[in-house]
Short mmCIF file of C-alpha atoms in Angstrom, two decimals:
data_model
loop_
_atom_site.label_atom_id
_atom_site.label_comp_id
_atom_site.label_asym_id
_atom_site.label_seq_id
_atom_site.Cartn_x
_atom_site.Cartn_y
_atom_site.Cartn_z
CA MET A 799 113.68 184.20 216.91
CA LYS A 800 110.61 182.23 216.14
CA ASN A 801 111.82 180.51 213.12
CA LEU A 802 115.18 179.70 214.91
CA VAL A 803 113.06 177.90 217.97
CA TYR A 804 110.72 176.04 215.21
CA LEU A 805 114.01 175.00 213.60
CA LEU A 806 115.74 173.39 216.56
CA THR A 807 112.55 171.82 217.37
CA ALA A 808 112.47 170.32 213.98
CA ILE A 809 115.95 169.08 214.32
CA ALA A 810 115.22 167.47 217.83
CA ILE A 811 112.25 165.70 216.70
CA ILE A 812 114.32 164.43 213.86
CA SER A 813 117.13 163.21 215.76
CA PHE A 814 115.15 161.41 218.52
CA SER A 815 113.19 159.65 215.66
CA ALA A 816 116.25 158.61 213.84
CA CYS A 817 117.48 157.23 217.28
CA SER A 818 114.25 155.37 217.97
CA ASP A 819 114.43 153.90 214.50
CA ASP A 820 117.77 152.31 215.58
CA ASP A 821 116.78 150.98 218.44
CA ASP A 822 114.22 149.24 217.06
CA GLU A 823 116.31 147.20 214.47
CA PRO A 824 117.37 143.83 215.04
CA GLN A 825 121.26 144.24 216.85
CA GLY A 826 122.34 140.55 215.22
CA ALA A 827 124.68 138.06 216.56
CA GLY A 828 127.27 139.08 218.93
CA GLU A 829 130.92 138.60 218.25
CA THR A 830 132.13 135.09 217.10
CA LEU A 831 134.37 133.24 219.44
CA SER A 832 136.07 129.91 219.18
CA LYS A 833 136.74 127.35 221.85
CA SER A 834 138.74 124.03 221.69
CA ILE A 835 137.99 121.29 224.39
CA ASP A 836 139.74 117.92 224.92
CA ALA A 837 136.73 115.61 225.00
CA SER A 838 139.27 112.71 224.19
CA SER A 839 138.13 110.58 227.12
CA LYS A 840 135.01 108.40 226.69
CA THR A 841 133.86 108.60 230.44
CA THR A 842 134.44 112.34 230.96
CA TRP A 843 132.02 115.33 230.50
CA ASN A 844 133.29 118.68 229.96
CA TYR A 845 130.98 121.38 231.30
CA PHE A 846 130.80 124.74 229.53
CA SER A 847 129.69 128.18 230.27
CA PHE A 848 128.96 130.45 226.96
CA ALA A 849 128.71 133.34 229.36
CA ASP A 850 132.25 132.64 231.35
CA SER A 851 133.29 131.16 227.74
CA THR A 852 135.05 128.50 229.66
CA VAL A 853 134.96 124.60 230.94
CA VAL A 854 133.61 125.34 234.43
CA GLY A 855 134.64 121.63 235.37
CA THR A 856 134.71 118.27 234.37
CA GLY A 857 132.65 115.09 235.53
CA GLU A 858 132.78 111.46 235.06
CA GLU A 859 129.64 109.34 233.38
CA SER A 860 128.64 107.88 237.05
CA ASP A 861 125.45 108.21 239.02
CA SER A 862 126.96 110.51 241.53
CA ASP A 863 128.89 112.74 239.40
CA ASN A 864 125.83 113.22 236.98
CA ALA A 865 123.70 113.89 239.82
CA SER A 866 126.34 116.60 241.14
CA TRP A 867 126.18 118.30 237.70
CA PHE A 868 122.24 118.21 237.08
CA ALA A 869 121.95 120.02 240.39
CA ARG A 870 124.10 122.98 238.91
CA ASP A 871 123.03 125.88 237.03
CA ASP A 872 126.48 127.28 235.88
CA TRP A 873 126.88 125.02 233.01
CA ASP A 874 124.80 125.41 229.64
CA ILE A 875 126.28 122.40 227.53
CA ALA A 876 128.71 119.41 228.10
CA ILE A 877 130.84 117.41 225.96
CA CYS A 878 131.93 113.88 225.96
CA ARG A 879 133.51 112.57 222.77
CA TYR A 880 130.85 113.65 220.08
CA TYR A 881 127.97 113.38 222.84
CA ILE A 882 126.50 116.61 223.90
CA ARG A 883 124.60 117.79 226.76
CA THR A 884 122.50 121.01 227.51
CA ASN A 885 121.20 121.83 230.78
CA SER A 886 117.72 120.71 230.53
CA GLY A 887 115.07 117.88 230.60
CA ALA A 888 116.56 114.70 232.35
CA ALA A 889 120.03 116.57 232.55
CA THR A 890 118.58 118.85 235.21
CA SER A 891 117.30 118.49 238.82
CA ILE A 892 116.51 121.91 239.33
CA SER A 893 114.63 122.67 236.25
CA SER A 894 117.25 124.62 234.34
CA LYS A 895 115.76 125.84 231.01
CA GLY A 896 118.51 124.81 228.45
CA GLY A 897 117.77 123.03 225.22
CA VAL A 898 118.97 122.92 221.72
CA PHE A 899 117.32 123.88 218.03
CA THR A 900 118.96 121.86 215.30
CA CYS A 901 118.98 124.58 212.06
CA PRO A 902 118.01 123.43 208.95
CA GLU A 903 120.93 122.67 206.34
CA ALA A 904 119.90 125.86 204.19
CA LEU A 905 120.74 127.87 207.37
CA THR A 906 124.35 128.69 207.46
CA TYR A 907 126.27 129.97 210.50
CA SER A 908 127.35 133.35 209.10
CA SER A 909 123.93 134.20 207.58
CA LEU A 910 122.07 133.25 211.10
CA ASP A 911 121.30 136.46 213.32
CA ALA A 912 118.11 135.65 215.13
CA VAL A 913 116.65 132.81 216.33
CA PRO A 914 113.92 131.52 213.63
CA ASP A 915 110.19 132.05 214.61
CA THR A 916 109.81 128.45 214.25
CA ALA A 917 112.76 127.27 216.53
CA SER A 918 111.44 124.83 219.30
CA PHE A 919 114.22 123.82 221.72
CA VAL A 920 114.74 120.11 222.48
CA VAL A 921 115.51 119.23 225.97
CA ASP A 922 117.80 116.23 226.91
CA GLN A 923 116.35 112.87 227.23
CA VAL A 924 117.51 109.20 228.28
CA ILE A 925 118.61 107.00 225.41
CA SER A 926 119.76 104.08 224.52
CA VAL A 927 123.40 103.61 223.13
CA THR A 928 124.58 100.74 221.46
CA GLY A 929 128.61 100.15 221.40
CA HIS A 930 131.04 97.12 221.52
CA SER A 931 129.93 96.77 225.26
CA GLY A 932 126.45 96.30 224.69
CA THR A 933 123.65 98.76 225.32
CA THR A 934 123.90 101.09 227.80
CA GLU A 935 121.35 104.10 228.83
CA LYS A 936 122.70 107.79 228.59
CA ILE A 937 121.33 111.23 229.17
CA GLN A 938 122.04 113.46 226.34
CA SER A 939 120.79 115.93 223.95
CA GLU A 940 119.99 115.18 220.39
CA ALA A 941 123.05 117.20 219.01
CA GLN A 942 126.54 115.83 218.19
CA VAL A 943 129.58 117.37 217.73
CA ILE A 944 129.70 115.57 214.57
CA GLN A 945 127.63 113.25 212.03
CA PHE A 946 128.58 109.93 211.09
CA LYS A 947 128.03 108.54 207.33
CA THR A 948 125.73 106.00 206.87
CA ASP A 949 124.97 103.69 204.11
CA GLU A 950 121.51 103.10 202.21
CA ASN A 951 120.31 101.32 205.37
CA GLY A 952 121.09 103.84 207.72
CA ASP A 953 124.01 101.93 209.31
CA LYS A 954 127.33 103.61 210.05
CA VAL A 955 129.90 103.04 207.52
CA MET A 956 133.05 101.34 208.90
CA PRO A 957 135.69 102.65 209.43
CA PRO A 958 133.71 105.85 210.57
CA VAL A 959 133.41 109.00 208.35
CA TYR A 960 132.64 111.89 210.07
CA LEU A 961 130.44 114.74 208.70
CA GLN A 962 130.28 118.22 209.84
CA SER A 963 127.10 118.56 212.42
CA PRO A 964 124.53 121.36 211.22
CA VAL A 965 124.34 124.89 212.78
CA TYR A 966 123.10 124.68 216.45
CA ILE A 967 121.15 127.11 218.64
CA PHE A 968 121.55 126.43 222.13
CA LYS A 969 119.83 128.18 224.88
CA THR A 970 121.35 128.73 228.09
CA ALA A 971 120.97 127.15 231.78
CA ASP A 972 118.28 130.06 233.00
CA GLY A 973 116.87 130.34 229.41
CA GLU A 974 117.42 133.81 229.07
CA SER A 975 120.01 133.82 226.29
CA THR A 976 120.85 131.74 223.12
CA TYR A 977 123.86 131.02 221.25
CA LYS A 978 124.73 129.83 217.63
CA VAL A 979 127.11 127.09 217.44
CA LEU A 980 129.02 125.51 214.87
CA PHE A 981 131.29 122.63 215.45
CA THR A 982 134.63 123.00 213.08
CA GLN A 983 136.97 119.88 214.59
CA TYR A 984 136.72 116.74 216.14
CA GLU A 985 140.00 115.37 214.80
CA ASP A 986 143.36 117.02 215.23
CA ALA A 987 146.03 116.97 212.99
CA ASP A 988 147.33 113.42 213.74
CA GLY A 989 144.04 112.10 213.61
CA ASN A 990 143.27 111.80 217.41
CA THR A 991 139.52 112.05 217.93
CA GLY A 992 137.77 114.24 220.74
CA ALA A 993 139.65 116.98 219.56
CA VAL A 994 136.65 119.47 219.55
CA MET A 995 136.70 122.88 218.07
CA PHE A 996 133.40 125.19 217.86
CA ASP A 997 132.56 128.58 217.12
CA TYR A 998 129.96 130.45 218.86
CA ALA A 999 128.04 133.76 219.45
CA ILE A 1000 125.27 135.10 221.29
CA LEU A 1001 122.00 135.96 219.45
CA TYR A 1002 120.07 137.40 222.39
#
């Protein structure tokens, strides 16, 4: 009888240890989801929630609409054409804790299972944007849906040549979760720009 008790005790200890080891292992990234957004308008921001996997609303590039959205915490990123916002920095009036980390070129979407220890999340800032109508100030992230090919002087090649952006890690508005994101499309089959698609998965 004693031998049976010892045997059962040993099995229980081994089973508990195995479960504890499993709990300590990294869980990796969650299931990859895909999202398409019509970001063809040059003045409309599409505000997206990772947790809800949906565009929670849209707003125009205006002082009043910006103020309204910057006072909300139900969105994580916003997209207008190839521009991106995160709910952070100059894009929040309620101290939301979003931001973005731009992954190094060698780090691919499929290989990314955790936030790198060296990751530093950059918040939105007011930047100057030069276009056909002159220079304007916009509040946005350093992340972009696509990159533009440039010449040896750093100027955009015209007509524009679109290059895929690196993998990004976005922090949610509450600062509690992070998502890896790979933008996979900016043009549709007919060559219309602003047809944005991206893959994303939760990291924690």
